[in-house]
Amino acid sequence: MKALEKLVTERLYLVPLKLELLKAAIIGIDELATILGVKVAADWAEQELIQAFPDIANILLQFPLQNEWGWGSLIIHQTENTLIGHVMIKIIPDVTGLPTDAVEIGYQVAPLYRRQGYASEATKAMMDWTLSQPGMQTVTAGCAPDNIASKRVLEKIGMNLIEAREKVLVWKLSRVC
């Protein structure tokens, strides 16, 4: 499998969130903005993600493939040159910790940029790239049952609802061989 490099969509750049950028983000948003050479939208990421950056950095250090792919990508608005969100790829390991043929995908976009198709555009590009990698077969995602916007993103990018649990809807898309 090849390392994730910057992806370009119609309106976005997707920059892999690898160890170097995670370290910058841990230092602070100004450091991240300087390294990326961008402005940063308010609330581009939820505090839960920002607080998890040190743990994510440790995961990238421990798992070479996850490090090559990064923790997904930062979403940069092309015309505004602004960091507006993040789309996650988490490789799902087997019981021994080795990668399987599946990943979990997630996304978040700054409130000012929601309801404009950016989450769908970024997540679709990341999902398509993932499923184009040798050996990758399945992308999964989860969202709260009452999160209508998130459900709409998953429907729009072609994922299928496969299970409704009490607090999460589980979505899946498998590569057609």
PDB file of C-alpha atoms in Angstrom, residues 40-166:
ATOM      1  CA  VAL A  40      -7.373  28.255  10.554  1.00  0.00           C
ATOM      2  CA  ALA A  41     -11.159  28.421  10.902  1.00  0.00           C
ATOM      3  CA  ALA A  42     -12.587  28.694  14.395  1.00  0.00           C
ATOM      4  CA  ASP A  43     -13.722  25.302  15.670  1.00  0.00           C
ATOM      5  CA  TRP A  44     -12.115  23.451  12.742  1.00  0.00           C
ATOM      6  CA  ALA A  45     -11.926  20.424  15.048  1.00  0.00           C
ATOM      7  CA  GLU A  46     -13.849  19.425  18.136  1.00  0.00           C
ATOM      8  CA  GLN A  47     -11.985  19.615  21.450  1.00  0.00           C
ATOM      9  CA  GLU A  48     -12.254  15.838  21.827  1.00  0.00           C
ATOM     10  CA  LEU A  49     -10.076  15.380  18.726  1.00  0.00           C
ATOM     11  CA  ILE A  50      -7.586  18.075  19.740  1.00  0.00           C
ATOM     12  CA  GLN A  51      -7.215  16.533  23.203  1.00  0.00           C
ATOM     13  CA  ALA A  52      -6.608  13.132  21.584  1.00  0.00           C
ATOM     14  CA  PHE A  53      -3.677  14.383  19.448  1.00  0.00           C
ATOM     15  CA  PRO A  54      -0.977  13.032  21.842  1.00  0.00           C
ATOM     16  CA  ASP A  55      -2.638   9.589  21.846  1.00  0.00           C
ATOM     17  CA  ILE A  56      -3.006   9.682  18.062  1.00  0.00           C
ATOM     18  CA  ALA A  57       0.692  10.568  17.750  1.00  0.00           C
ATOM     19  CA  ASN A  58       1.527   7.455  19.797  1.00  0.00           C
ATOM     20  CA  ILE A  59      -0.638   5.316  17.508  1.00  0.00           C
ATOM     21  CA  LEU A  60       1.192   6.673  14.459  1.00  0.00           C
ATOM     22  CA  LEU A  61       4.524   5.833  16.104  1.00  0.00           C
ATOM     23  CA  GLN A  62       3.401   2.268  16.887  1.00  0.00           C
ATOM     24  CA  PHE A  63       1.748   1.333  13.597  1.00  0.00           C
ATOM     25  CA  PRO A  64       3.791   1.955  10.431  1.00  0.00           C
ATOM     26  CA  LEU A  65       0.895   1.707   7.958  1.00  0.00           C
ATOM     27  CA  GLN A  66      -1.252   4.089   9.978  1.00  0.00           C
ATOM     28  CA  ASN A  67       1.703   6.484  10.029  1.00  0.00           C
ATOM     29  CA  GLU A  68       2.069   6.253   6.230  1.00  0.00           C
ATOM     30  CA  TRP A  69      -1.600   7.096   5.829  1.00  0.00           C
ATOM     31  CA  GLY A  70      -1.714   9.565   8.690  1.00  0.00           C
ATOM     32  CA  TRP A  71      -4.800   9.996  10.841  1.00  0.00           C
ATOM     33  CA  GLY A  72      -6.711  10.885   7.720  1.00  0.00           C
ATOM     34  CA  SER A  73      -6.342  14.382   6.325  1.00  0.00           C
ATOM     35  CA  LEU A  74      -6.790  18.004   7.216  1.00  0.00           C
ATOM     36  CA  ILE A  75      -9.375  19.710   5.012  1.00  0.00           C
ATOM     37  CA  ILE A  76      -8.072  22.927   3.441  1.00  0.00           C
ATOM     38  CA  HIS A  77     -10.470  25.216   1.564  1.00  0.00           C
ATOM     39  CA  GLN A  78      -8.614  26.009  -1.681  1.00  0.00           C
ATOM     40  CA  THR A  79      -9.818  29.516  -2.480  1.00  0.00           C
ATOM     41  CA  GLU A  80      -9.721  30.732   1.128  1.00  0.00           C
ATOM     42  CA  ASN A  81      -6.500  28.859   2.004  1.00  0.00           C
ATOM     43  CA  THR A  82      -8.128  27.948   5.311  1.00  0.00           C
ATOM     44  CA  LEU A  83      -8.090  24.798   7.438  1.00  0.00           C
ATOM     45  CA  ILE A  84     -11.787  23.992   7.829  1.00  0.00           C
ATOM     46  CA  GLY A  85     -11.896  20.440   9.164  1.00  0.00           C
ATOM     47  CA  HIS A  86     -10.576  16.911   9.290  1.00  0.00           C
ATOM     48  CA  VAL A  87     -11.466  13.582   7.722  1.00  0.00           C
ATOM     49  CA  MET A  88     -10.197  10.565   9.656  1.00  0.00           C
ATOM     50  CA  ILE A  89      -9.019   7.199   8.434  1.00  0.00           C
ATOM     51  CA  LYS A  90      -8.433   4.639  11.165  1.00  0.00           C
ATOM     52  CA  ILE A  91      -7.133   1.288   9.997  1.00  0.00           C
ATOM     53  CA  ILE A  92      -9.017  -1.458  11.802  1.00  0.00           C
ATOM     54  CA  PRO A  93      -6.547  -3.972  13.280  1.00  0.00           C
ATOM     55  CA  ASP A  94      -7.143  -7.657  13.876  1.00  0.00           C
ATOM     56  CA  VAL A  95      -6.780  -9.191  17.356  1.00  0.00           C
ATOM     57  CA  THR A  96      -2.987  -9.315  16.952  1.00  0.00           C
ATOM     58  CA  GLY A  97      -2.787  -5.636  16.023  1.00  0.00           C
ATOM     59  CA  LEU A  98      -2.064  -6.227  12.343  1.00  0.00           C
ATOM     60  CA  PRO A  99      -4.034  -4.216   9.784  1.00  0.00           C
ATOM     61  CA  THR A 100      -7.095  -5.778   8.195  1.00  0.00           C
ATOM     62  CA  ASP A 101      -8.775  -4.937   4.898  1.00  0.00           C
ATOM     63  CA  ALA A 102     -11.062  -2.397   6.596  1.00  0.00           C
ATOM     64  CA  VAL A 103     -10.917   1.191   7.817  1.00  0.00           C
ATOM     65  CA  GLU A 104     -13.190   3.442   9.803  1.00  0.00           C
ATOM     66  CA  ILE A 105     -13.808   6.908   8.432  1.00  0.00           C
ATOM     67  CA  GLY A 106     -15.024  10.001  10.240  1.00  0.00           C
ATOM     68  CA  TYR A 107     -15.223  13.706   9.549  1.00  0.00           C
ATOM     69  CA  GLN A 108     -15.811  17.105  11.052  1.00  0.00           C
ATOM     70  CA  VAL A 109     -16.061  20.537   9.496  1.00  0.00           C
ATOM     71  CA  ALA A 110     -16.040  23.972  11.150  1.00  0.00           C
ATOM     72  CA  PRO A 111     -19.594  25.260  11.743  1.00  0.00           C
ATOM     73  CA  LEU A 112     -19.174  28.177   9.317  1.00  0.00           C
ATOM     74  CA  TYR A 113     -18.440  25.703   6.500  1.00  0.00           C
ATOM     75  CA  ARG A 114     -21.175  23.151   7.183  1.00  0.00           C
ATOM     76  CA  ARG A 115     -24.146  22.488   4.884  1.00  0.00           C
ATOM     77  CA  GLN A 116     -22.080  23.382   1.811  1.00  0.00           C
ATOM     78  CA  GLY A 117     -20.999  19.886   0.767  1.00  0.00           C
ATOM     79  CA  TYR A 118     -17.432  20.084   2.093  1.00  0.00           C
ATOM     80  CA  ALA A 119     -17.790  17.073   4.414  1.00  0.00           C
ATOM     81  CA  SER A 120     -19.200  14.977   1.565  1.00  0.00           C
ATOM     82  CA  GLU A 121     -16.520  16.125  -0.882  1.00  0.00           C
ATOM     83  CA  ALA A 122     -13.641  15.429   1.508  1.00  0.00           C
ATOM     84  CA  THR A 123     -14.999  12.148   2.848  1.00  0.00           C
ATOM     85  CA  LYS A 124     -15.783  10.794  -0.630  1.00  0.00           C
ATOM     86  CA  ALA A 125     -12.265  11.615  -1.849  1.00  0.00           C
ATOM     87  CA  MET A 126     -10.716   9.931   1.186  1.00  0.00           C
ATOM     88  CA  MET A 127     -12.990   6.895   0.872  1.00  0.00           C
ATOM     89  CA  ASP A 128     -12.258   6.517  -2.848  1.00  0.00           C
ATOM     90  CA  TRP A 129      -8.513   6.756  -2.223  1.00  0.00           C
ATOM     91  CA  THR A 130      -8.719   4.182   0.569  1.00  0.00           C
ATOM     92  CA  LEU A 131     -10.671   1.664  -1.507  1.00  0.00           C
ATOM     93  CA  SER A 132      -8.195   2.095  -4.376  1.00  0.00           C
ATOM     94  CA  GLN A 133      -5.384   0.747  -2.184  1.00  0.00           C
ATOM     95  CA  PRO A 134      -4.382  -2.901  -2.685  1.00  0.00           C
ATOM     96  CA  GLY A 135      -6.015  -5.158  -0.131  1.00  0.00           C
ATOM     97  CA  MET A 136      -8.476  -2.574   1.184  1.00  0.00           C
ATOM     98  CA  GLN A 137     -12.028  -3.843   0.898  1.00  0.00           C
ATOM     99  CA  THR A 138     -14.280  -2.048   3.364  1.00  0.00           C
ATOM    100  CA  VAL A 139     -14.933   1.413   4.780  1.00  0.00           C
ATOM    101  CA  THR A 140     -17.157   1.743   7.843  1.00  0.00           C
ATOM    102  CA  ALA A 141     -18.541   4.778   9.651  1.00  0.00           C
ATOM    103  CA  GLY A 142     -20.787   5.513  12.572  1.00  0.00           C
ATOM    104  CA  CYS A 143     -23.036   8.408  13.491  1.00  0.00           C
ATOM    105  CA  ALA A 144     -25.612   9.240  16.116  1.00  0.00           C
ATOM    106  CA  PRO A 145     -29.174   8.363  15.078  1.00  0.00           C
ATOM    107  CA  ASP A 146     -30.272  11.984  15.509  1.00  0.00           C
ATOM    108  CA  ASN A 147     -27.388  13.464  13.473  1.00  0.00           C
ATOM    109  CA  ILE A 148     -29.308  14.115  10.268  1.00  0.00           C
ATOM    110  CA  ALA A 149     -26.473  16.035   8.584  1.00  0.00           C
ATOM    111  CA  SER A 150     -23.998  13.216   9.175  1.00  0.00           C
ATOM    112  CA  LYS A 151     -26.470  10.610   7.932  1.00  0.00           C
ATOM    113  CA  ARG A 152     -26.939  12.704   4.792  1.00  0.00           C
ATOM    114  CA  VAL A 153     -23.169  12.825   4.178  1.00  0.00           C
ATOM    115  CA  LEU A 154     -22.907   9.045   4.465  1.00  0.00           C
ATOM    116  CA  GLU A 155     -25.863   8.505   2.130  1.00  0.00           C
ATOM    117  CA  LYS A 156     -24.496  11.027  -0.369  1.00  0.00           C
ATOM    118  CA  ILE A 157     -21.113   9.290  -0.600  1.00  0.00           C
ATOM    119  CA  GLY A 158     -22.745   5.924  -1.222  1.00  0.00           C
ATOM    120  CA  MET A 159     -22.462   4.190   2.134  1.00  0.00           C
ATOM    121  CA  ASN A 160     -25.144   1.756   3.260  1.00  0.00           C
ATOM    122  CA  LEU A 161     -26.771   1.640   6.686  1.00  0.00           C
ATOM    123  CA  ILE A 162     -26.135  -1.879   7.980  1.00  0.00           C
ATOM    124  CA  GLU A 163     -26.996  -1.698  11.667  1.00  0.00           C
ATOM    125  CA  ALA A 164     -28.917   0.535  14.046  1.00  0.00           C
ATOM    126  CA  ARG A 165     -27.661   0.309  17.606  1.00  0.00           C
ATOM    127  CA  GLU A 166     -29.020   2.297  20.533  1.00  0.00           C
TER     128      GLU A 166
END
